[in-house]
Tab-separated table of C-alpha atoms in Angstrom:
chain	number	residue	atom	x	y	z
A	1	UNK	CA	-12.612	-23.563	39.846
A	2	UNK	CA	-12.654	-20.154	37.648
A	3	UNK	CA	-11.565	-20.468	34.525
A	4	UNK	CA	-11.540	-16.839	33.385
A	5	UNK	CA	-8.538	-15.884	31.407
A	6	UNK	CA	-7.113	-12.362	30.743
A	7	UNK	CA	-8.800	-12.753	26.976
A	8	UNK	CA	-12.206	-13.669	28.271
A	9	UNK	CA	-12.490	-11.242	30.715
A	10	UNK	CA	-10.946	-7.968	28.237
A	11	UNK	CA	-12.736	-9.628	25.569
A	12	UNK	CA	-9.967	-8.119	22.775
A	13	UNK	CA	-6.562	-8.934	22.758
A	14	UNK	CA	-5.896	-5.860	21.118
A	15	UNK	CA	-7.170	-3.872	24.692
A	16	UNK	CA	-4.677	-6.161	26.308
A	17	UNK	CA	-0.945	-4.573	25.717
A	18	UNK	CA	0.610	-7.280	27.708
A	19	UNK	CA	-0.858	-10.212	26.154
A	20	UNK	CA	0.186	-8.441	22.713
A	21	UNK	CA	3.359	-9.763	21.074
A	22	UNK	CA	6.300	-7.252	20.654
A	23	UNK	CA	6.809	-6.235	17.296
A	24	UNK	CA	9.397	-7.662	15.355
A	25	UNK	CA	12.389	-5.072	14.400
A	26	UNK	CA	11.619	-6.152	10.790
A	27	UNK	CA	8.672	-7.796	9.322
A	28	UNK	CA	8.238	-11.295	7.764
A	29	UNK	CA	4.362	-11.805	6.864
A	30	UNK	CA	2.028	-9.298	4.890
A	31	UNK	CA	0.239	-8.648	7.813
A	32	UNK	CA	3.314	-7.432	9.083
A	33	UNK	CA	3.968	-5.108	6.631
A	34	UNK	CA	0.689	-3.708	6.241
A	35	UNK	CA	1.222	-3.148	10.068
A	36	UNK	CA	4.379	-1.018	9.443
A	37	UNK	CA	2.699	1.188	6.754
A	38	UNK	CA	-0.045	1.577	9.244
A	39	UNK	CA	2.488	3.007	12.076
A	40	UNK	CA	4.672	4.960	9.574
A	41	UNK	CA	1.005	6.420	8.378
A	42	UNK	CA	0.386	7.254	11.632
A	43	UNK	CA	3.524	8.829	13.038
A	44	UNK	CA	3.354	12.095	10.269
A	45	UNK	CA	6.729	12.634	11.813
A	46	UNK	CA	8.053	10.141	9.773
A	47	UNK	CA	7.243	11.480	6.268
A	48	UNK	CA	5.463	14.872	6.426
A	49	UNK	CA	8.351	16.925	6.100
A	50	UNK	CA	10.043	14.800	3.297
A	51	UNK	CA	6.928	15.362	0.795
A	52	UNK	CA	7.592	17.728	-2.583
A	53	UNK	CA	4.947	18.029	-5.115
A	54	UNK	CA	6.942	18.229	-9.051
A	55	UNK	CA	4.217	19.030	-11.831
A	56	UNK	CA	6.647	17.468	-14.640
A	57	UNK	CA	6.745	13.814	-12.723
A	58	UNK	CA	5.622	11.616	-9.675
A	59	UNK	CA	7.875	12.449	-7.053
A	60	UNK	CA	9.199	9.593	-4.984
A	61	UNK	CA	11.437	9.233	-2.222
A	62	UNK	CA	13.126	5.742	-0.257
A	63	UNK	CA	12.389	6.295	3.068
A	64	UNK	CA	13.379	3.281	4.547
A	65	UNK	CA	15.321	-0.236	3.806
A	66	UNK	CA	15.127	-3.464	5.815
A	67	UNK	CA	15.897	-7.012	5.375
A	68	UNK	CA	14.088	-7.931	2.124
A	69	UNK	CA	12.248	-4.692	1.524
A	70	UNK	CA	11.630	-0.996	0.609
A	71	UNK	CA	9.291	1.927	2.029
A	72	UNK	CA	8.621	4.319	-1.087
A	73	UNK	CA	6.898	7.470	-0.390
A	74	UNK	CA	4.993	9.382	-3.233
A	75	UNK	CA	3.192	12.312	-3.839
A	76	UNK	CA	0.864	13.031	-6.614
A	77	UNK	CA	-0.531	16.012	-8.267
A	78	UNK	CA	-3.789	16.103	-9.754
A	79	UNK	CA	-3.914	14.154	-13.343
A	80	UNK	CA	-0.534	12.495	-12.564
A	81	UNK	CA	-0.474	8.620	-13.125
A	82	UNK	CA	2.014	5.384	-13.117
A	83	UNK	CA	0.073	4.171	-16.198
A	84	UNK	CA	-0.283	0.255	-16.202
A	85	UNK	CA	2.132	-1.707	-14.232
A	86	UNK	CA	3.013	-4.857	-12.487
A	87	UNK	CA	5.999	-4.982	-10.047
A	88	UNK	CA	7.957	-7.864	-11.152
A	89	UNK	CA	8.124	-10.187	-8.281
A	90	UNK	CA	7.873	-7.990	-5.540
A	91	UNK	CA	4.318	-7.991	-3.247
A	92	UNK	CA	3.606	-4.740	-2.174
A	93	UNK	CA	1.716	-2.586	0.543
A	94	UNK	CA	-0.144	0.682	-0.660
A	95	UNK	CA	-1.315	3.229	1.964
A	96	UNK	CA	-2.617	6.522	1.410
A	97	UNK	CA	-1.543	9.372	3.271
A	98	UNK	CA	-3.288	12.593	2.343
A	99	UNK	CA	-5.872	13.080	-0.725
A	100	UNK	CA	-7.196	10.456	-3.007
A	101	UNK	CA	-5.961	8.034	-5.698
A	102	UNK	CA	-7.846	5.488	-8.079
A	103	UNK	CA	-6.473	2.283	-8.519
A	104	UNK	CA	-7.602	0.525	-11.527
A	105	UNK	CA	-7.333	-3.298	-12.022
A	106	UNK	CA	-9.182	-5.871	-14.277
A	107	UNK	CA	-11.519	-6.163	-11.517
A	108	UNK	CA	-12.645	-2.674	-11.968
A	109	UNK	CA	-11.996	0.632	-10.275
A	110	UNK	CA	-11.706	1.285	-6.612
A	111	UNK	CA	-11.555	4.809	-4.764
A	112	UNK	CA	-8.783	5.174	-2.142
A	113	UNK	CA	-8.989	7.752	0.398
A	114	UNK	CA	-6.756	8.792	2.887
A	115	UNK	CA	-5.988	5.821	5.290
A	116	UNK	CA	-7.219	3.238	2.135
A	117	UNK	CA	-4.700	0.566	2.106
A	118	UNK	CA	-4.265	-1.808	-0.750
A	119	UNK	CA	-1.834	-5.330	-0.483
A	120	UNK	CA	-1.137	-7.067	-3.592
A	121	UNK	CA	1.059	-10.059	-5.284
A	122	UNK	CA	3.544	-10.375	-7.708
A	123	UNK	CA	1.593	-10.513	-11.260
A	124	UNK	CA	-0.857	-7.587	-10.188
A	125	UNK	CA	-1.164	-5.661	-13.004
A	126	UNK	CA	-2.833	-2.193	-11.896
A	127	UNK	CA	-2.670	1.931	-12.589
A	128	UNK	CA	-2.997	4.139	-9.876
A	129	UNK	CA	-3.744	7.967	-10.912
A	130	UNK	CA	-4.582	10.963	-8.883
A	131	UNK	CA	-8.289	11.658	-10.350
A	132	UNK	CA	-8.946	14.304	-7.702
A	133	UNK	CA	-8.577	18.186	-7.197
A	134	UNK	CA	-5.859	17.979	-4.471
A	135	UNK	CA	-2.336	16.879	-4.312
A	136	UNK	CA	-2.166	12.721	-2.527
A	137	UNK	CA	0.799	11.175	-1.009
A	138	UNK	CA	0.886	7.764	-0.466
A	139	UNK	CA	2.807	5.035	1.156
A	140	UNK	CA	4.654	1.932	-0.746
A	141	UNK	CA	6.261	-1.156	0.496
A	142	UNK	CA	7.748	-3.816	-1.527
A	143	UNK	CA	9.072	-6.713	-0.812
A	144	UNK	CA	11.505	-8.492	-1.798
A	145	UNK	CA	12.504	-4.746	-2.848
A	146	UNK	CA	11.439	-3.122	-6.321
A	147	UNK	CA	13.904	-4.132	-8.739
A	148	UNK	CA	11.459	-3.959	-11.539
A	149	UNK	CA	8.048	-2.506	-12.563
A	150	UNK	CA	7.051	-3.528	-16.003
A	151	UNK	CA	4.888	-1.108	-18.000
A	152	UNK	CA	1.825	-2.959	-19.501
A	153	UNK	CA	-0.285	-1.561	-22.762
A	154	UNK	CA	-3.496	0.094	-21.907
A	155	UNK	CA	-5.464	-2.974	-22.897
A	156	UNK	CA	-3.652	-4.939	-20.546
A	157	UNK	CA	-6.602	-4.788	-18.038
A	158	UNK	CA	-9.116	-6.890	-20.234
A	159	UNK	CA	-8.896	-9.878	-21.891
A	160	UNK	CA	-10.650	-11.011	-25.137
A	161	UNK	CA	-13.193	-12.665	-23.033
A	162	UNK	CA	-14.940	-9.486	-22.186
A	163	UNK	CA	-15.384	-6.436	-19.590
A	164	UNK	CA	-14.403	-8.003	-16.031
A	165	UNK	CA	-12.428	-10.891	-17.199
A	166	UNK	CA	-8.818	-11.114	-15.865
A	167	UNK	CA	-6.204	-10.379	-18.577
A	168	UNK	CA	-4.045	-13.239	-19.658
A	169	UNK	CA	-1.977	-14.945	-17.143
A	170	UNK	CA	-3.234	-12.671	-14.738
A	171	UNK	CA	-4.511	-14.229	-11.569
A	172	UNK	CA	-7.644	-12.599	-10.348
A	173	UNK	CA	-6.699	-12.560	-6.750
A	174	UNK	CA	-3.253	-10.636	-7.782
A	175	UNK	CA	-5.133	-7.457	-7.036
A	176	UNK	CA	-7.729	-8.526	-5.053
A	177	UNK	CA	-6.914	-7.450	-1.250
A	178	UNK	CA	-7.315	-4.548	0.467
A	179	UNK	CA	-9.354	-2.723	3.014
A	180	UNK	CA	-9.708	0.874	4.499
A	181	UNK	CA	-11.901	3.711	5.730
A	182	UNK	CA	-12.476	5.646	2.540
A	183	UNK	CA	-11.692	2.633	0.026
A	184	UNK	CA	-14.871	1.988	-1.781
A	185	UNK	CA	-14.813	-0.507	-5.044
A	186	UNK	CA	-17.123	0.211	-8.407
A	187	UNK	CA	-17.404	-1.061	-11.916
């Protein structure tokens, strides 16, 4: 009797396109939408030729609408900032494109370089500036859409309790996800 499978003999599901599931025409899960800022990253196509760079303010363009969410793109020139923010009760995917960004959160501060992606929940309270030389662009999803993105004080990101601590009512985890190539975390 063999007993191989497909799985145990490729060893990755991912090197086996037929055993893959076909993507769904809009996503439902976070992993799902970090997956579509992943392939919208990918296909330069998509975005490249959209991108302006405005010296007076962020520039920002909706690139794309589905069921329950928004695709934001963003470009950045050096010093520019979104000061501290939550985004109401929308979850949200962060991908950058091209250049760098620092995020700040009461966790700290974290590097992003291009292909860095960041996921976070409703109640993360964050800043994201462009601390480099070079222009960025990056990628946002939201969802359910952005219908609000509350500006916070500067001391927002620490409590009374002392460097590190959460602020109030902020859940640690809000802000706590993320993963990429050039995404290193300090402080």
């Amino acid at each position: 009797m063999n007993s191989d499978s497909d799985l145990q003999i490729a060893g990755d599901i991912l090197e086996v396109p037929h055993l893959l599931q076909p993507p769904r025409e809009h996503p439902a899960t976070v992993a799902e939408f970090a997956g579509l800022a992943r392939s919208i990253a990918a296909d330069r196509s998509q975005w490249e030729h959209l991108v302006r760079y405005d010296a007076a303010s962020r520039w920002y363009h909706r690139l794309r609408t589905g069921p329950g969410y928004e695709v934001w793109l963003l470009s950045w020139v050096p010093g520019q900032g979104s000061g501290l923010h939550d985004h109401g009760r929308s979850s949200g995917v962060l991908t950058v494109l091209h250049g760098a960004l620092t995020e700040r959160t009461e966790r700290g501060t974290r590097a992003l370089g291009a292909g860095a992606q960041r996921v976070f929940a409703p109640g993360c309270v964050h800043e994201v500036v462009n601390d480099a030389l070079e222009p960025a662009v990056s990628l946002h999803i939201y969802f359910p859409g952005l219908t609000e993105m509350p500006m916070r004080p500067a001391a927002g990101l620490r409590s009374a309790a002392g460097a590190g601590a959460p602020a109030a009512g902020i859940p640690a985890s809000a802000c706590a996800a993320g993963h990429g190539p050039a995404e290193a975390a300090s402080g």
